[in-house]
Short mmCIF file of C-alpha atoms and ligand atoms in Angstrom, two decimals:
data_model
loop_
_atom_site.label_atom_id
_atom_site.label_comp_id
_atom_site.label_asym_id
_atom_site.label_seq_id
_atom_site.Cartn_x
_atom_site.Cartn_y
_atom_site.Cartn_z
CA UNK A 1 6.71 -26.93 8.62
CA UNK A 2 10.11 -29.03 8.15
CA UNK A 3 13.67 -28.70 6.56
CA UNK A 4 12.69 -30.99 4.58
CA UNK A 5 9.39 -29.29 3.49
CA UNK A 6 11.27 -25.98 2.60
CA UNK A 7 14.55 -27.82 0.80
CA UNK A 8 11.31 -29.76 -1.25
CA UNK A 9 9.69 -25.97 -1.84
CA UNK A 10 13.28 -25.15 -2.67
CA UNK A 11 14.02 -28.24 -5.37
CA UNK A 12 10.54 -27.68 -6.58
CA UNK A 13 11.28 -24.50 -7.43
CA UNK A 14 14.75 -24.24 -8.48
CA UNK A 15 15.69 -27.70 -10.25
CA UNK A 16 18.64 -30.05 -8.56
CA UNK A 17 21.30 -28.41 -10.58
CA UNK A 18 20.21 -24.83 -8.70
CA UNK A 19 20.10 -26.15 -5.05
CA UNK A 20 23.47 -28.16 -3.35
CA UNK A 21 22.88 -29.72 -0.58
CA UNK A 22 25.71 -31.74 -0.25
CA UNK A 23 28.24 -31.04 2.21
CA UNK A 24 30.77 -31.73 -0.06
CA UNK A 25 29.69 -29.44 -2.45
CA UNK A 26 29.01 -26.73 0.05
CA UNK A 27 32.19 -26.94 1.83
CA UNK A 28 33.90 -24.19 -0.83
CA UNK A 29 30.97 -21.51 -0.11
CA UNK A 30 31.03 -22.44 3.02
CA UNK A 31 35.06 -21.12 3.70
CA UNK A 32 36.14 -17.48 3.50
CA UNK A 33 39.13 -16.71 1.17
CA UNK A 34 40.97 -15.78 3.71
CA UNK A 35 40.69 -19.49 5.41
CA UNK A 36 39.71 -17.74 8.46
CA UNK A 37 36.19 -18.56 8.61
CA UNK A 38 34.54 -22.11 8.67
CA UNK A 39 30.61 -21.76 8.46
CA UNK A 40 28.39 -24.80 7.86
CA UNK A 41 24.60 -24.07 5.45
CA UNK A 42 21.71 -26.20 5.12
CA UNK A 43 21.63 -25.71 1.52
CA UNK A 44 22.95 -23.01 -1.30
CA UNK A 45 20.43 -21.97 -3.68
CA UNK A 46 21.04 -20.35 -7.54
CA UNK A 47 18.70 -18.39 -8.59
CA UNK A 48 18.13 -17.12 -12.27
CA UNK A 49 15.95 -14.63 -12.23
CA UNK A 50 14.42 -11.62 -9.82
CA UNK A 51 11.66 -13.41 -9.89
CA UNK A 52 13.00 -16.69 -8.48
CA UNK A 53 15.32 -14.94 -5.96
CA UNK A 54 11.93 -13.05 -4.68
CA UNK A 55 10.31 -16.73 -4.42
CA UNK A 56 13.26 -18.32 -2.83
CA UNK A 57 13.04 -15.14 -0.14
CA UNK A 58 9.64 -15.62 0.16
CA UNK A 59 9.82 -18.94 1.24
CA UNK A 60 12.67 -18.27 3.96
CA UNK A 61 10.30 -16.14 5.18
CA UNK A 62 7.51 -18.89 5.57
CA UNK A 63 9.42 -20.88 7.00
CA UNK A 64 12.00 -18.35 8.75
CA UNK A 65 15.23 -19.56 7.38
CA UNK A 66 18.00 -17.09 7.95
CA UNK A 67 19.86 -15.96 4.47
CA UNK A 68 23.60 -15.49 3.49
CA UNK A 69 23.70 -13.71 0.47
CA UNK A 70 27.16 -14.87 -1.89
CA UNK A 71 28.96 -13.26 -4.69
CA UNK A 72 32.24 -13.96 -5.24
CA UNK A 73 32.90 -15.05 -1.85
CA UNK A 74 35.78 -12.74 -1.31
CA UNK A 75 35.20 -11.32 1.08
CA UNK A 76 38.33 -9.72 3.15
CA UNK A 77 36.10 -10.24 6.64
CA UNK A 78 34.03 -13.32 6.50
CA UNK A 79 31.31 -11.15 5.31
CA UNK A 80 29.53 -13.84 2.68
CA UNK A 81 30.45 -16.61 4.79
CA UNK A 82 27.56 -18.71 6.94
CA UNK A 83 27.57 -19.26 11.01
CA UNK A 84 28.59 -22.51 12.24
CA UNK A 85 24.61 -23.39 12.95
CA UNK A 86 24.21 -25.04 9.73
CA UNK A 87 20.59 -23.18 10.01
CA UNK A 88 21.31 -20.52 6.77
CA UNK A 89 20.47 -20.48 3.00
CA UNK A 90 23.13 -19.11 0.91
CA UNK A 91 21.78 -17.59 -2.00
CA UNK A 92 24.39 -16.83 -4.64
CA UNK A 93 24.00 -14.94 -6.80
CA UNK A 94 26.47 -16.37 -9.36
CA UNK A 95 24.10 -17.32 -12.15
CA UNK A 96 22.81 -13.64 -12.73
CA UNK A 97 25.85 -12.48 -13.90
CA UNK A 98 24.60 -11.19 -17.26
CA UNK A 99 25.44 -7.73 -18.36
CA UNK A 100 21.83 -6.37 -19.87
CA UNK A 101 22.58 -3.65 -21.87
CA UNK A 102 25.96 -0.84 -22.12
CA UNK A 103 23.76 2.24 -22.90
CA UNK A 104 26.96 4.72 -24.17
CA UNK A 105 24.84 7.69 -24.59
CA UNK A 106 23.99 7.91 -21.22
CA UNK A 107 27.01 6.86 -20.33
CA UNK A 108 25.66 3.55 -17.96
CA UNK A 109 25.11 0.19 -17.86
CA UNK A 110 22.58 -2.06 -16.07
CA UNK A 111 24.06 -5.76 -14.78
CA UNK A 112 22.89 -9.00 -13.24
CA UNK A 113 23.98 -8.84 -9.31
CA UNK A 114 26.38 -11.54 -10.29
CA UNK A 115 28.00 -10.57 -13.16
CA UNK A 116 32.07 -10.92 -12.64
CA UNK A 117 33.64 -7.25 -12.48
CA UNK A 118 36.15 -7.94 -14.93
CA UNK A 119 33.55 -8.47 -17.46
CA UNK A 120 31.22 -5.84 -16.85
CA UNK A 121 34.83 -3.69 -17.49
CA UNK A 122 35.07 -5.85 -20.64
CA UNK A 123 31.57 -5.35 -21.91
CA UNK A 124 31.84 -1.54 -20.99
CA UNK A 125 35.40 -1.24 -23.01
CA UNK A 126 34.01 -3.14 -26.19
CA UNK A 127 31.13 -0.07 -26.36
CA UNK A 128 33.93 2.19 -25.99
CA UNK A 129 33.41 3.06 -22.23
CA UNK A 130 35.33 2.76 -18.85
CA UNK A 131 33.85 1.25 -16.01
CA UNK A 132 36.31 2.06 -13.90
CA UNK A 133 35.84 -0.06 -10.36
CA UNK A 134 38.97 -2.72 -10.38
CA UNK A 135 41.34 -4.08 -7.96
CA UNK A 136 43.01 -7.71 -7.51
CA UNK A 137 39.88 -9.34 -7.47
CA UNK A 138 38.14 -8.12 -10.17
CA UNK A 139 38.48 -11.64 -12.12
CA UNK A 140 36.35 -13.71 -9.70
CA UNK A 141 34.48 -10.92 -7.58
CA UNK A 142 31.06 -9.83 -8.34
CA UNK A 143 29.16 -6.45 -9.17
CA UNK A 144 26.41 -7.48 -5.74
CA UNK A 145 29.44 -8.10 -3.28
CA UNK A 146 31.21 -5.29 -4.82
CA UNK A 147 28.00 -2.77 -3.66
CA UNK A 148 27.26 -4.60 -0.52
CA UNK A 149 30.25 -3.62 0.74
CA UNK A 150 31.03 -0.47 -1.18
CA UNK A 151 34.36 -1.78 -2.38
CA UNK A 152 36.74 1.00 -3.55
CA UNK A 153 40.07 -0.42 -5.16
CA UNK A 154 42.66 1.65 -7.29
CA UNK A 155 40.77 4.08 -9.28
CA UNK A 156 39.12 5.58 -6.78
CA UNK A 157 41.18 8.80 -6.42
CA UNK A 158 39.52 9.56 -9.92
CA UNK A 159 36.50 7.59 -10.30
CA UNK A 160 35.00 7.55 -7.15
CA UNK A 161 33.65 4.20 -5.01
CA UNK A 162 31.23 2.02 -5.85
CA UNK A 163 28.75 4.12 -4.32
CA UNK A 164 29.57 6.89 -6.13
CA UNK A 165 29.77 4.46 -9.22
CA UNK A 166 25.69 3.69 -8.68
CA UNK A 167 22.57 5.19 -10.46
CA UNK A 168 20.42 2.14 -9.30
CA UNK A 169 19.27 -0.47 -7.72
CA UNK A 170 16.68 -3.57 -8.13
CA UNK A 171 16.57 -5.16 -4.14
CA UNK A 172 14.43 -8.46 -3.23
CA UNK A 173 13.97 -7.18 0.32
CA UNK A 174 13.21 -10.29 3.45
CA UNK A 175 9.83 -10.35 2.37
CA UNK A 176 10.66 -11.22 -0.99
CA UNK A 177 8.90 -8.07 -2.30
CA UNK A 178 10.87 -6.41 -5.03
CA UNK A 179 11.86 -3.06 -4.76
CA UNK A 180 12.72 -0.99 -8.07
CA UNK A 181 14.62 1.41 -7.94
CA UNK A 182 16.74 0.84 -11.19
CA UNK A 183 17.20 4.19 -12.01
CA UNK A 184 19.69 5.66 -14.91
CA UNK A 185 19.64 8.95 -13.60
CA UNK A 186 22.22 11.53 -12.21
CA UNK A 187 19.51 13.94 -11.21
CA UNK A 188 16.55 12.12 -8.87
CA UNK A 189 15.59 13.92 -5.76
CA UNK A 190 12.89 12.01 -4.83
CA UNK A 191 12.74 11.71 -0.91
CA UNK A 192 15.24 9.61 1.07
CA UNK A 193 18.25 7.60 -1.37
CA UNK A 194 17.15 4.09 -0.55
CA UNK A 195 19.20 2.73 -2.66
CA UNK A 196 22.31 3.92 -0.74
CA UNK A 197 21.13 1.87 2.15
CA UNK A 198 22.22 -0.83 0.84
CA UNK A 199 25.26 0.09 -0.85
CA UNK A 200 27.72 -1.25 1.97
CA UNK A 201 24.86 -3.28 3.87
CA UNK A 202 26.56 -6.56 3.43
CA UNK A 203 23.52 -8.52 2.64
CA UNK A 204 21.98 -7.44 5.62
CA UNK A 205 18.96 -5.62 4.52
CA UNK A 206 18.16 -7.10 0.78
CA UNK A 207 19.08 -9.05 -1.94
CA UNK A 208 20.58 -6.61 -4.90
CA UNK A 209 19.46 -8.20 -7.92
CA UNK A 210 19.95 -5.24 -10.44
CA UNK A 211 22.13 -2.41 -10.83
CA UNK A 212 22.66 0.69 -13.28
CA UNK A 213 26.23 1.60 -12.69
CA UNK A 214 27.82 5.04 -14.09
CA UNK A 215 30.66 5.04 -17.04
CA UNK A 216 32.72 7.53 -19.01
CA UNK A 217 34.83 8.16 -21.54
CA UNK A 218 37.19 4.95 -22.12
CA UNK A 219 41.19 6.93 -21.99
CA UNK A 220 42.86 6.87 -25.14
CA UNK A 221 45.84 7.19 -23.56
CA UNK A 222 47.93 5.57 -20.02
CA UNK A 223 50.76 6.25 -18.62
CA UNK A 224 52.35 4.39 -15.20
CA UNK A 225 55.45 4.76 -13.19
CA UNK A 226 56.88 3.86 -9.65
CA UNK A 227 59.15 6.18 -7.90
CA UNK A 228 61.08 5.77 -5.51
CA UNK A 229 60.76 7.97 -2.34
CA UNK A 230 62.30 9.27 0.79
CA UNK A 231 58.93 8.87 2.98
CA UNK A 232 55.38 8.78 3.14
CA UNK A 233 55.38 12.89 3.38
CA UNK A 234 57.66 13.03 -0.17
CA UNK A 235 54.58 10.77 -1.36
CA UNK A 236 51.56 13.41 -0.34
CA UNK A 237 53.51 15.84 -1.71
CA UNK A 238 54.35 14.53 -4.99
CA UNK A 239 50.85 13.36 -5.47
CA UNK A 240 49.68 17.06 -4.22
CA UNK A 241 52.86 18.48 -7.06
CA UNK A 242 50.89 16.13 -9.66
CA UNK A 243 46.81 17.00 -9.52
CA UNK A 244 48.40 20.60 -9.47
CA UNK A 245 49.99 20.09 -12.67
CA UNK A 246 47.31 17.68 -14.35
CA UNK A 247 44.70 17.63 -12.53
CA UNK A 248 42.48 14.55 -12.56
CA UNK A 249 44.32 12.75 -14.66
CA UNK A 250 46.74 11.16 -11.82
CA UNK A 251 43.73 8.01 -11.93
CA UNK A 252 45.96 5.74 -9.38
CA UNK A 253 48.50 6.76 -6.51
CA UNK A 254 49.46 3.95 -4.42
CA UNK A 255 52.08 3.68 -1.79
CA UNK A 256 53.85 1.13 -1.08
CA UNK A 257 56.67 0.19 1.49
CA UNK A 258 59.70 -2.01 1.62
CA UNK A 259 58.29 -5.25 3.14
CA UNK A 260 56.12 -5.45 0.52
CA UNK A 261 58.86 -5.12 -2.24
CA UNK A 262 60.83 -8.18 -0.11
CA UNK A 263 56.94 -10.40 0.44
CA UNK A 264 56.79 -9.82 -3.80
CA UNK A 265 59.98 -10.47 -4.44
CA UNK A 266 60.30 -14.06 -2.15
CA UNK A 267 57.22 -15.50 -3.30
CA UNK A 268 57.16 -14.21 -7.19
CA UNK A 269 60.40 -15.43 -8.38
CA UNK A 270 59.81 -15.21 -11.70
CA UNK A 271 58.65 -11.28 -11.34
CA UNK A 272 61.42 -8.28 -11.92
CA UNK A 273 62.29 -6.01 -8.92
CA UNK A 274 61.81 -2.40 -10.35
CA UNK A 275 64.86 -1.60 -7.54
CA UNK A 276 68.09 -2.57 -5.91
CA UNK A 277 68.57 -1.70 -3.68
CA UNK A 278 64.97 -2.06 -2.62
CA UNK A 279 63.42 1.66 -0.99
CA UNK A 280 61.59 2.00 2.22
CA UNK A 281 59.10 3.64 0.25
CA UNK A 282 58.15 4.45 -3.52
CA UNK A 283 54.84 5.23 -5.32
CA UNK A 284 52.76 3.44 -8.17
CA UNK A 285 51.36 6.59 -10.19
CA UNK A 286 49.03 6.15 -13.33
CA UNK A 287 47.81 8.58 -15.04
CA UNK A 288 44.98 8.74 -18.07
CA UNK A 289 43.09 11.04 -20.30
CA UNK A 290 40.86 10.72 -23.32
CA UNK A 291 42.17 12.96 -26.64
CA UNK A 292 45.82 13.40 -25.51
CA UNK A 293 48.43 14.32 -28.26
CA UNK A 294 51.75 15.03 -26.48
CA UNK A 295 53.11 10.89 -24.65
CA UNK A 296 51.13 10.96 -21.20
CA UNK A 297 54.49 9.20 -20.11
CA UNK A 298 56.88 11.80 -21.37
CA UNK A 299 54.95 14.44 -19.63
CA UNK A 300 54.98 12.09 -16.18
CA UNK A 301 59.26 11.63 -16.87
CA UNK A 302 58.83 15.34 -16.45
CA UNK A 303 56.61 15.71 -13.86
CA UNK A 304 58.56 13.32 -11.58
CA UNK A 305 61.91 14.99 -12.83
CA UNK A 306 60.25 18.88 -11.95
CA UNK A 307 59.02 17.22 -8.37
CA UNK A 308 62.79 16.09 -8.08
CA UNK A 309 61.85 12.27 -8.14
CA UNK A 310 65.35 10.70 -7.90
CA UNK A 311 64.82 7.19 -8.96
CA UNK A 312 61.94 6.02 -11.06
CA UNK A 313 60.99 3.21 -13.96
CA UNK A 314 58.65 4.40 -16.60
CA UNK A 315 56.43 1.84 -18.23
CA UNK A 316 57.13 2.18 -22.01
CA UNK A 317 53.86 0.00 -23.53
CA UNK A 318 51.21 -1.04 -22.08
CA UNK A 319 52.69 -4.60 -21.03
CA UNK A 320 55.32 -2.60 -18.96
CA UNK A 321 52.38 -0.77 -17.07
CA UNK A 322 50.59 -4.19 -16.77
CA UNK A 323 54.22 -5.33 -14.84
CA UNK A 324 53.97 -2.21 -12.75
CA UNK A 325 50.67 -3.24 -10.81
CA UNK A 326 51.69 -6.91 -11.27
CA UNK A 327 53.87 -6.09 -8.53
CA UNK A 328 51.24 -3.67 -6.40
CA UNK A 329 48.43 -6.63 -6.87
CA UNK A 330 50.24 -9.56 -6.18
CA UNK A 331 50.82 -7.84 -2.23
CA UNK A 332 47.87 -9.39 -0.66
CA UNK A 333 49.02 -12.48 -2.62
CA UNK A 334 52.61 -12.83 -1.02
CA UNK A 335 51.32 -11.83 2.36
CA UNK A 336 49.07 -14.73 1.98
CA UNK A 337 51.79 -17.07 1.49
CA UNK A 338 53.79 -16.13 3.99
CA UNK A 339 51.67 -16.17 6.83
CA UNK A 340 49.14 -15.26 9.00
CA UNK A 341 49.39 -11.05 9.73
CA UNK A 342 46.80 -8.85 11.88
CA UNK A 343 45.15 -6.99 9.04
CA UNK A 344 44.30 -3.64 9.08
CA UNK A 345 42.01 -1.37 6.04
CA UNK A 346 42.42 2.12 7.71
CA UNK A 347 41.44 5.27 6.11
CA UNK A 348 42.70 9.13 7.71
CA UNK A 349 42.63 11.99 6.30
CA UNK A 350 44.95 12.07 3.39
CA UNK A 351 46.75 15.19 4.71
CA UNK A 352 47.43 13.17 8.19
CA UNK A 353 48.63 9.51 6.91
CA UNK A 354 52.19 10.22 6.97
CA UNK A 355 51.81 11.87 10.56
CA UNK A 356 49.59 8.30 11.19
CA UNK A 357 52.86 6.27 9.74
CA UNK A 358 54.63 8.04 11.77
CA UNK A 359 52.78 7.54 15.01
CA UNK A 360 51.38 4.53 14.86
CA UNK A 361 54.83 2.18 14.15
CA UNK A 362 56.44 3.32 17.33
CA UNK A 363 53.89 1.98 19.27
CA UNK A 364 52.99 -1.09 18.15
CA UNK A 365 56.54 -2.16 17.98
CA UNK A 366 56.80 -0.84 21.85
CA UNK A 367 53.95 -3.24 22.69
CA UNK A 368 55.32 -6.15 20.13
CA UNK A 369 59.05 -6.15 19.23
CA UNK A 370 58.96 -8.21 17.14
CA UNK A 371 55.96 -6.36 14.91
CA UNK A 372 56.70 -6.12 11.27
CA UNK A 373 54.59 -3.35 9.90
CA UNK A 374 53.49 -4.26 6.06
CA UNK A 375 52.04 -1.12 4.79
CA UNK A 376 50.58 -0.24 1.20
CA UNK A 377 47.78 1.20 -0.28
CA UNK A 378 46.01 4.42 -1.40
CA UNK A 379 47.49 6.90 -0.82
CA UNK A 380 45.62 9.41 -2.66
CA UNK A 381 42.37 8.27 -0.86
CA UNK A 382 43.75 8.54 2.87
CA UNK A 383 43.38 4.43 2.69
CA UNK A 384 46.00 2.30 4.02
CA UNK A 385 46.26 -1.71 3.85
CA UNK A 386 48.29 -1.70 7.04
CA UNK A 387 49.38 -5.42 8.17
CA UNK A 388 50.98 -6.93 11.31
CA UNK A 389 53.52 -9.97 10.65
CA UNK A 390 54.98 -11.09 14.41
CA UNK A 391 57.67 -13.65 14.21
CA UNK A 392 55.07 -16.70 14.29
CA UNK A 393 52.76 -16.59 11.58
CA UNK A 394 50.94 -19.19 12.14
CA UNK A 395 47.29 -18.95 13.39
CA UNK A 396 48.88 -18.47 17.16
CA UNK A 397 49.77 -15.20 15.72
CA UNK A 398 45.86 -13.77 16.26
CA UNK A 399 46.29 -14.51 19.93
CA UNK A 400 47.21 -10.94 20.37
CA UNK A 401 45.05 -9.37 17.11
CA UNK A 402 42.51 -7.35 19.93
CA UNK A 403 45.74 -5.68 21.52
CA UNK A 404 47.11 -5.16 17.90
CA UNK A 405 43.73 -3.74 16.85
CA UNK A 406 43.26 -1.45 19.72
CA UNK A 407 46.48 0.09 18.85
CA UNK A 408 45.86 0.41 15.51
CA UNK A 409 42.35 1.48 15.70
CA UNK A 410 43.24 4.10 18.41
CA UNK A 411 45.88 5.70 16.11
CA UNK A 412 43.28 5.93 13.48
CA UNK A 413 40.33 7.52 15.61
CA UNK A 414 42.86 9.91 16.61
CA UNK A 415 43.92 11.33 13.50
CA UNK A 416 39.72 11.24 12.78
CA UNK A 417 39.67 8.42 10.74
CA UNK A 418 38.21 4.94 10.05
CA UNK A 419 38.79 1.57 11.02
CA UNK A 420 37.38 -0.20 7.74
CA UNK A 421 38.10 2.01 4.40
CA UNK A 422 36.72 0.10 2.15
CA UNK A 423 37.07 -4.13 3.05
CA UNK A 424 33.95 -3.54 5.14
CA UNK A 425 32.95 -5.20 9.12
CA UNK A 426 31.66 -8.57 8.37
CA UNK A 427 32.14 -11.30 11.20
CA UNK A 428 35.44 -10.02 11.64
CA UNK A 429 35.06 -6.07 12.21
CA UNK A 430 31.95 -6.17 14.65
CA UNK A 431 33.12 -5.23 17.37
CA UNK A 432 35.31 -2.28 16.58
CA UNK A 433 32.00 -1.59 15.07
CA UNK A 434 30.15 -1.08 18.87
CA UNK A 435 33.57 0.18 20.15
CA UNK A 436 33.94 3.07 17.27
CA UNK A 437 30.55 3.98 16.43
CA UNK A 438 28.28 2.99 19.38
CA UNK A 439 25.84 5.70 21.02
CA UNK A 440 23.76 7.17 18.96
CA UNK A 441 25.08 5.50 15.26
CA UNK A 442 24.69 2.74 16.39
CA UNK A 443 21.21 2.97 17.45
CA UNK A 444 20.53 4.15 14.24
CA UNK A 445 21.57 1.42 11.59
CA UNK A 446 19.65 -1.05 14.53
CA UNK A 447 16.83 0.45 13.86
CA UNK A 448 17.01 1.01 10.09
CA UNK A 449 17.87 -3.02 9.81
CA UNK A 450 15.06 -3.61 12.00
CA UNK A 451 12.71 -1.70 9.43
CA UNK A 452 14.08 -4.01 6.84
CA UNK A 453 14.73 -7.38 8.43
CA UNK A 454 12.59 -7.14 11.80
CA UNK A 455 13.21 -10.83 12.13
CA UNK A 456 16.98 -10.95 11.66
CA UNK A 457 17.19 -13.19 9.41
CA UNK A 458 19.56 -11.44 6.88
CA UNK A 459 23.24 -12.68 7.12
CA UNK A 460 23.09 -12.61 10.52
CA UNK A 461 26.23 -12.29 12.87
CA UNK A 462 27.63 -9.80 10.26
CA UNK A 463 27.67 -6.10 11.04
CA UNK A 464 26.35 -6.34 13.87
C1 FAD B 1 42.81 -10.28 -3.66
C2 FAD B 1 42.06 -9.27 -3.44
C3 FAD B 1 42.03 -7.93 -3.06
C4 FAD B 1 41.08 -6.68 -2.96
N1 FAD B 1 41.29 -5.79 -3.03
C5 FAD B 1 40.47 -4.90 -2.59
C6 FAD B 1 40.72 -3.21 -2.87
O1 FAD B 1 41.24 -2.92 -3.37
N2 FAD B 1 39.55 -2.90 -2.88
C7 FAD B 1 38.43 -2.86 -1.89
O2 FAD B 1 37.02 -2.09 -1.68
N3 FAD B 1 38.40 -4.44 -1.73
C8 FAD B 1 38.89 -5.50 -2.17
N4 FAD B 1 39.01 -6.91 -2.10
C9 FAD B 1 37.34 -6.64 -1.04
C10 FAD B 1 36.19 -6.72 -1.80
O3 FAD B 1 35.70 -6.40 -0.98
C11 FAD B 1 35.42 -8.09 -2.50
O4 FAD B 1 36.58 -8.46 -3.55
C12 FAD B 1 34.42 -7.70 -3.42
O5 FAD B 1 34.09 -6.05 -3.39
C13 FAD B 1 33.32 -8.59 -2.74
O6 FAD B 1 32.75 -8.97 -3.53
P1 FAD B 1 32.35 -10.54 -3.76
O7 FAD B 1 31.19 -10.78 -4.89
O8 FAD B 1 33.25 -11.81 -3.80
O9 FAD B 1 31.29 -10.64 -2.52
P2 FAD B 1 31.21 -11.78 -0.94
O10 FAD B 1 32.39 -11.76 -0.86
O11 FAD B 1 30.61 -12.55 -2.13
O12 FAD B 1 30.41 -10.96 0.22
C14 FAD B 1 30.44 -9.66 0.32
C15 FAD B 1 29.65 -9.27 1.24
O13 FAD B 1 28.43 -8.78 -0.33
C16 FAD B 1 27.18 -9.67 0.60
N5 FAD B 1 26.42 -9.52 -0.85
C17 FAD B 1 26.82 -10.29 -1.91
N6 FAD B 1 26.54 -10.47 -2.87
C18 FAD B 1 25.05 -9.24 -2.44
C19 FAD B 1 24.16 -9.65 -3.58
N7 FAD B 1 23.69 -9.74 -4.12
N8 FAD B 1 22.95 -8.54 -2.28
C20 FAD B 1 22.81 -8.37 -1.19
N9 FAD B 1 24.66 -8.46 -0.47
C21 FAD B 1 24.98 -9.73 -1.21
C22 FAD B 1 27.52 -10.99 1.47
O14 FAD B 1 26.50 -11.54 1.94
C23 FAD B 1 28.83 -10.58 1.91
O15 FAD B 1 28.31 -9.64 2.94
C24 FAD B 1 39.86 -7.65 -1.87
C25 FAD B 1 39.66 -8.84 -2.03
C26 FAD B 1 40.54 -9.81 -2.45
C27 FAD B 1 40.80 -11.51 -2.17
#
């Protein structure tokens, strides 16, 4: 059958407002948020229900049309951007955006895959429950996308990443069949845990349409501080001391290097800088608890003093907590405004993190004298955003990307780490996946892909 027959069938199924074919309408869906990848698509479908997704997938199977699932299009790796062939259909989940049910007694929420993360957080808060997943793109990313990349964010230290926050999934397979694994169970040992295959699969196995996610009691007290630290080793020691004293009340521990403060000061003039002079290193720490009697901020201050922290800014209320977090959350945008950098999202065992920073920096500057390293991230998870700016901040900076990646990723491998901690592979890191996870690991992944998607139509060019 022809392309026009395929589009006519889709049109009949979805109606004109949920099938976009005009290149002007498609443009923003074909460009990734870092503006690094620009693809083309045959059309974009916006189904409104699982049954419509299944019908779209059956048509794609009949007509051998590749499918690119898309949520909020906030991937950092071009994972949701179609290739340049113009053959693929983008399947957007944006019309399936409902929070279906909060079960406070079961501590679960059931959502459609297109629900925006902040909408899920708010619906749960209204029911006195916490959905803890949170990161800078929370206002635009969608649950299906967050699941498909197994996103992490600011609260992984206490609550885990999307994999750990998920109890059940509903998925439409490339054939159009629906797998209903939408279970709200903490315990379910019934063979292979299929949902785990879809979490982190980056749209290469099927379309996640609904999810059951875990909730927690809503903390009644929060405290945050930004503490100046001499180096990452001191930051790690502080984290250990805090955890010894207050356990998992430490919900976030974010390391921030001096260049991050400089970039935020340059690009967000209205945002007050917490320290003068700017410190080499600082940590943004948050504690949270339920039913706390003493003010948590007093306890945090006391703990910082006991740990010998000489300079810190303590937030005195919710609004000051938000201001401290804005300093952290604007770092990615400040970098974007500064220009092109070679970005890495790496993890090493938490205990090795200071040594990794000490080892990798000198290797980079030995090879590239003008390299400026911008380090920040989730120290408590051993996960750093480790980005390299050069003097030339135009797209020419990508010329040395492979050489810079090799230095960073080889160093990560020496420390037993991962070259992709939370952003996934997309089309940016396919070569690294083949190199650092080659052999039997890659072969098994490719065989799993063949079981679900034997014709290779799901999100071509991503992962492999
Ligand atoms: C400012 C900023 C800060 C960020 N901070 C963090 C952070 O701290 N931690 C972190 O982990 N990530 C972070 N991210 C990246 C994070 O990966 C994305 O924000 C988010 O998880 C992706 O969701 P999305 O809806 O935008 O997915 P998209 O970008 O649309 O898609 C991502 C992948 O999922 C697939 N996909 C989308 N929906 C589905 C579905 N329903 N079924 C199957 N596959 C699907 C796509 O094909 C693609 O492969 C950040 C991004 C930005 C822009």
